[in-house]
Amino acid sequence: MPAELRVFVVDDHEIVRRGVATLLGDQSGMHVTGEAATVLQAMARIPVQRPDVVVIDVHLPDGSGIDLCSELLARMDGLRCVIFTATGDEAALSDAIDAGASGFIVKDVDGGQLVRAIREVGAGGSLFDARVAAALDRRRNRNADLDVLSERDRRLLAMLAEGLTNKEIAERSYVAEKTVRNHLTGLFAKLGVRTRTQAAVLAVGMRERLRGERD
């Protein structure tokens, strides 16, 4: 993560936008580079401000925040997006994953959770609201997936859910990064996913389901 994490906030509700900007601006090592209320404003300002992370509402007056995320990621190398939404909609989460978002957070979280999520994403990880991820997992009928996973697969999934990089997984597992990449390829095939972000979301959903079964 950079010494100072640069964040841009996109939300059409001024109170929410200013509140989030003030919260983040008060954090050590975090700087809010700018704000926007519309897709048009965001597309004009973000390439100039060059933030590390953009926090984006789903519904904007002139378009979709998820489409904005996709467009920004296509244009700007190294940028990461967090979708920040009022409702825990599994369809929106699925679309956000496909768009390349690194986080999906529902607005009923407290300020500390939001700050931690943005720091996690800024450090190269991913973070998705566990309630929505679990619902998406159920909707995709992934219950059988747990049965085909080895203990190594489950450990790997848990590390993906933590947002660890391949290098960090390799260090924790005492194997080479190439070995981690090979294990991930096999894991993705078992889960029927193409990217680590999709696998991470499933991991969060599975973790919540397992917790519910234990309880």
Short mmCIF file of C-alpha atoms in Angstrom, two decimals:
data_model
loop_
_atom_site.label_atom_id
_atom_site.label_comp_id
_atom_site.label_asym_id
_atom_site.label_seq_id
_atom_site.Cartn_x
_atom_site.Cartn_y
_atom_site.Cartn_z
CA MET A 1 0.00 0.00 0.00
CA PRO A 2 1.33 3.50 -0.82
CA ALA A 3 2.54 5.67 2.06
CA GLU A 4 -0.55 7.82 1.57
CA LEU A 5 -3.64 6.11 0.19
CA ARG A 6 -5.41 8.42 -2.25
CA VAL A 7 -9.19 7.99 -2.34
CA PHE A 8 -11.91 9.52 -4.55
CA VAL A 9 -15.61 9.42 -3.57
CA VAL A 10 -18.51 9.18 -6.05
CA ASP A 11 -22.03 9.50 -4.62
CA ASP A 12 -24.98 11.65 -5.72
CA HIS A 13 -26.16 12.27 -2.14
CA GLU A 14 -24.17 15.22 -0.84
CA ILE A 15 -24.56 14.30 2.83
CA VAL A 16 -23.28 10.77 2.21
CA ARG A 17 -20.49 11.94 -0.09
CA ARG A 18 -19.26 14.65 2.26
CA GLY A 19 -19.62 12.36 5.27
CA VAL A 20 -17.52 9.63 3.70
CA ALA A 21 -14.94 12.15 2.48
CA THR A 22 -14.66 13.69 5.94
CA LEU A 23 -14.36 10.28 7.62
CA LEU A 24 -11.62 9.12 5.26
CA GLY A 25 -9.81 12.45 5.28
CA ASP A 26 -9.46 12.22 9.05
CA GLN A 27 -7.62 8.90 8.84
CA SER A 28 -3.86 8.67 9.17
CA GLY A 29 -2.21 7.79 5.87
CA MET A 30 -5.34 8.46 3.84
CA HIS A 31 -6.10 11.46 1.63
CA VAL A 32 -9.33 12.24 -0.27
CA THR A 33 -8.31 13.64 -3.65
CA GLY A 34 -11.78 14.64 -4.78
CA GLU A 35 -15.52 14.00 -5.05
CA ALA A 36 -18.10 13.62 -7.79
CA ALA A 37 -21.90 13.36 -7.86
CA THR A 38 -22.32 11.96 -11.40
CA VAL A 39 -20.69 9.63 -13.89
CA LEU A 40 -19.79 12.60 -16.09
CA GLN A 41 -18.06 14.43 -13.24
CA ALA A 42 -16.24 11.28 -12.17
CA MET A 43 -14.94 10.54 -15.67
CA ALA A 44 -13.64 14.10 -15.96
CA ARG A 45 -12.02 14.34 -12.52
CA ILE A 46 -10.68 10.89 -11.61
CA PRO A 47 -8.11 10.55 -14.46
CA VAL A 48 -6.73 13.95 -13.42
CA GLN A 49 -6.69 13.25 -9.67
CA ARG A 50 -5.14 9.76 -10.10
CA PRO A 51 -6.48 8.17 -6.88
CA ASP A 52 -5.53 4.69 -5.72
CA VAL A 53 -9.08 3.72 -4.73
CA VAL A 54 -12.47 5.01 -5.90
CA VAL A 55 -15.53 4.54 -3.69
CA ILE A 56 -18.60 4.42 -5.96
CA ASP A 57 -22.34 4.34 -5.32
CA VAL A 58 -24.30 1.93 -7.54
CA HIS A 59 -27.04 4.34 -8.60
CA LEU A 60 -25.97 7.69 -10.05
CA PRO A 61 -28.19 10.28 -11.78
CA ASP A 62 -26.65 9.78 -15.22
CA GLY A 63 -25.73 6.11 -15.16
CA SER A 64 -24.55 3.06 -13.27
CA GLY A 65 -21.73 3.17 -10.76
CA ILE A 66 -20.84 -0.39 -11.74
CA ASP A 67 -20.46 0.62 -15.39
CA LEU A 68 -18.37 3.57 -14.21
CA CYS A 69 -16.13 1.17 -12.29
CA SER A 70 -15.63 -0.98 -15.39
CA GLU A 71 -14.81 2.03 -17.57
CA LEU A 72 -12.35 3.50 -15.08
CA LEU A 73 -10.52 0.20 -14.63
CA ALA A 74 -10.23 -0.16 -18.40
CA ARG A 75 -8.62 3.27 -18.66
CA MET A 76 -6.43 3.47 -15.55
CA ASP A 77 -3.79 0.93 -14.61
CA GLY A 78 -3.49 0.17 -10.91
CA LEU A 79 -6.81 1.75 -9.94
CA ARG A 80 -9.07 -0.20 -7.58
CA CYS A 81 -12.79 0.30 -7.00
CA VAL A 82 -15.07 -0.25 -4.01
CA ILE A 83 -18.81 -0.34 -4.68
CA PHE A 84 -20.63 1.35 -1.78
CA THR A 85 -24.37 0.72 -1.95
CA ALA A 86 -27.52 1.20 0.11
CA THR A 87 -28.90 -2.28 -0.55
CA GLY A 88 -27.39 -5.76 -0.34
CA ASP A 89 -28.37 -6.85 -3.84
CA GLU A 90 -26.79 -10.13 -4.99
CA ALA A 91 -27.31 -9.21 -8.66
CA ALA A 92 -25.43 -5.95 -8.10
CA LEU A 93 -22.61 -7.86 -6.37
CA SER A 94 -22.37 -10.27 -9.30
CA ASP A 95 -22.25 -7.35 -11.75
CA ALA A 96 -19.63 -5.59 -9.60
CA ILE A 97 -17.41 -8.68 -9.64
CA ASP A 98 -17.72 -8.93 -13.41
CA ALA A 99 -16.82 -5.23 -13.68
CA GLY A 100 -13.62 -5.83 -11.74
CA ALA A 101 -14.52 -4.20 -8.40
CA SER A 102 -12.27 -5.17 -5.49
CA GLY A 103 -14.88 -4.46 -2.82
CA PHE A 104 -18.64 -4.37 -2.30
CA ILE A 105 -19.80 -2.71 0.92
CA VAL A 106 -23.35 -2.03 2.11
CA LYS A 107 -23.91 1.42 3.61
CA ASP A 108 -25.15 0.15 6.98
CA VAL A 109 -21.55 -0.64 8.02
CA ASP A 110 -19.94 1.57 10.63
CA GLY A 111 -17.19 4.02 9.78
CA GLY A 112 -14.40 1.80 11.07
CA GLN A 113 -15.50 -1.08 8.85
CA LEU A 114 -15.54 1.17 5.79
CA VAL A 115 -12.07 2.50 6.56
CA ARG A 116 -10.70 -1.03 7.04
CA ALA A 117 -12.30 -2.16 3.77
CA ILE A 118 -10.73 0.68 1.81
CA ARG A 119 -7.33 0.05 3.38
CA GLU A 120 -7.65 -3.65 2.52
CA VAL A 121 -8.48 -2.87 -1.11
CA GLY A 122 -5.76 -0.23 -1.28
CA ALA A 123 -3.24 -2.83 -0.09
CA GLY A 124 -4.17 -5.09 -2.99
CA GLY A 125 -6.78 -7.24 -1.29
CA SER A 126 -10.51 -7.61 -1.77
CA LEU A 127 -13.42 -7.27 0.60
CA PHE A 128 -17.06 -8.10 -0.03
CA ASP A 129 -19.99 -7.76 2.35
CA ALA A 130 -20.30 -11.23 3.88
CA ARG A 131 -24.11 -11.16 4.00
CA VAL A 132 -24.43 -10.40 0.29
CA ALA A 133 -21.67 -12.82 -0.66
CA ALA A 134 -23.41 -15.62 1.26
CA ALA A 135 -26.70 -14.83 -0.46
CA LEU A 136 -25.01 -14.86 -3.85
CA ASP A 137 -23.36 -18.14 -2.98
CA ARG A 138 -26.74 -19.68 -2.17
CA ARG A 139 -28.30 -18.24 -5.33
CA ARG A 140 -25.58 -19.81 -7.44
CA ASN A 141 -26.27 -23.20 -5.83
CA ARG A 142 -22.68 -23.68 -4.70
CA ASN A 143 -23.55 -26.00 -1.81
CA ALA A 144 -21.90 -28.97 -3.52
CA ASP A 145 -18.63 -27.11 -3.99
CA LEU A 146 -17.48 -27.76 -0.44
CA ASP A 147 -17.70 -31.49 -0.98
CA VAL A 148 -15.18 -31.50 -3.83
CA LEU A 149 -12.58 -29.31 -2.09
CA SER A 150 -9.52 -30.77 -0.43
CA GLU A 151 -8.18 -29.43 2.86
CA ARG A 152 -5.53 -27.55 0.89
CA ASP A 153 -8.25 -26.04 -1.31
CA ARG A 154 -10.13 -24.84 1.75
CA ARG A 155 -7.02 -23.28 3.26
CA LEU A 156 -6.33 -21.54 -0.05
CA LEU A 157 -9.90 -20.26 -0.22
CA ALA A 158 -9.62 -18.90 3.32
CA MET A 159 -6.47 -16.99 2.35
CA LEU A 160 -8.20 -15.61 -0.76
CA ALA A 161 -11.05 -14.41 1.46
CA GLU A 162 -8.44 -12.54 3.55
CA GLY A 163 -7.32 -10.76 0.40
CA LEU A 164 -3.78 -12.21 0.44
CA THR A 165 -1.61 -11.92 -2.67
CA ASN A 166 0.04 -14.94 -4.31
CA LYS A 167 3.34 -13.95 -2.70
CA GLU A 168 1.74 -13.75 0.76
CA ILE A 169 0.00 -17.10 0.26
CA ALA A 170 3.32 -18.64 -0.82
CA GLU A 171 5.10 -17.29 2.27
CA ARG A 172 2.37 -18.52 4.61
CA SER A 173 2.24 -21.95 2.94
CA TYR A 174 6.05 -22.33 2.55
CA VAL A 175 5.79 -22.98 -1.19
CA ALA A 176 6.87 -21.17 -4.36
CA GLU A 177 4.64 -18.55 -6.00
CA LYS A 178 4.49 -20.76 -9.11
CA THR A 179 3.06 -23.55 -6.95
CA VAL A 180 0.41 -21.18 -5.62
CA ARG A 181 -0.54 -20.19 -9.17
CA ASN A 182 -0.89 -23.85 -10.12
CA HIS A 183 -3.01 -24.58 -7.05
CA LEU A 184 -5.22 -21.58 -7.83
CA THR A 185 -5.75 -22.80 -11.39
CA GLY A 186 -7.01 -26.13 -10.08
CA LEU A 187 -9.16 -24.48 -7.43
CA PHE A 188 -10.80 -22.15 -9.95
CA ALA A 189 -11.62 -25.14 -12.17
CA LYS A 190 -13.31 -26.93 -9.26
CA LEU A 191 -15.34 -23.83 -8.37
CA GLY A 192 -16.24 -22.97 -11.95
CA VAL A 193 -14.83 -19.44 -11.70
CA ARG A 194 -12.27 -17.52 -13.78
CA THR A 195 -10.75 -14.99 -11.39
CA ARG A 196 -9.45 -14.77 -7.80
CA THR A 197 -12.08 -12.10 -7.07
CA GLN A 198 -14.90 -14.48 -8.00
CA ALA A 199 -13.28 -17.18 -5.88
CA ALA A 200 -12.85 -14.77 -2.96
CA VAL A 201 -16.55 -13.90 -3.02
CA LEU A 202 -17.47 -17.58 -2.97
CA ALA A 203 -15.01 -18.07 -0.13
CA VAL A 204 -16.75 -15.42 1.94
CA GLY A 205 -20.13 -17.01 1.25
CA MET A 206 -18.86 -20.48 2.14
CA ARG A 207 -17.27 -19.17 5.33
CA GLU A 208 -20.58 -17.67 6.41
CA ARG A 209 -22.44 -20.88 5.59
CA LEU A 210 -19.97 -23.01 7.54
CA ARG A 211 -20.27 -20.65 10.50
CA GLY A 212 -24.07 -21.02 10.35
CA GLU A 213 -23.77 -24.82 10.26
CA ARG A 214 -21.50 -24.80 13.33
CA ASP A 215 -23.89 -22.51 15.20
#
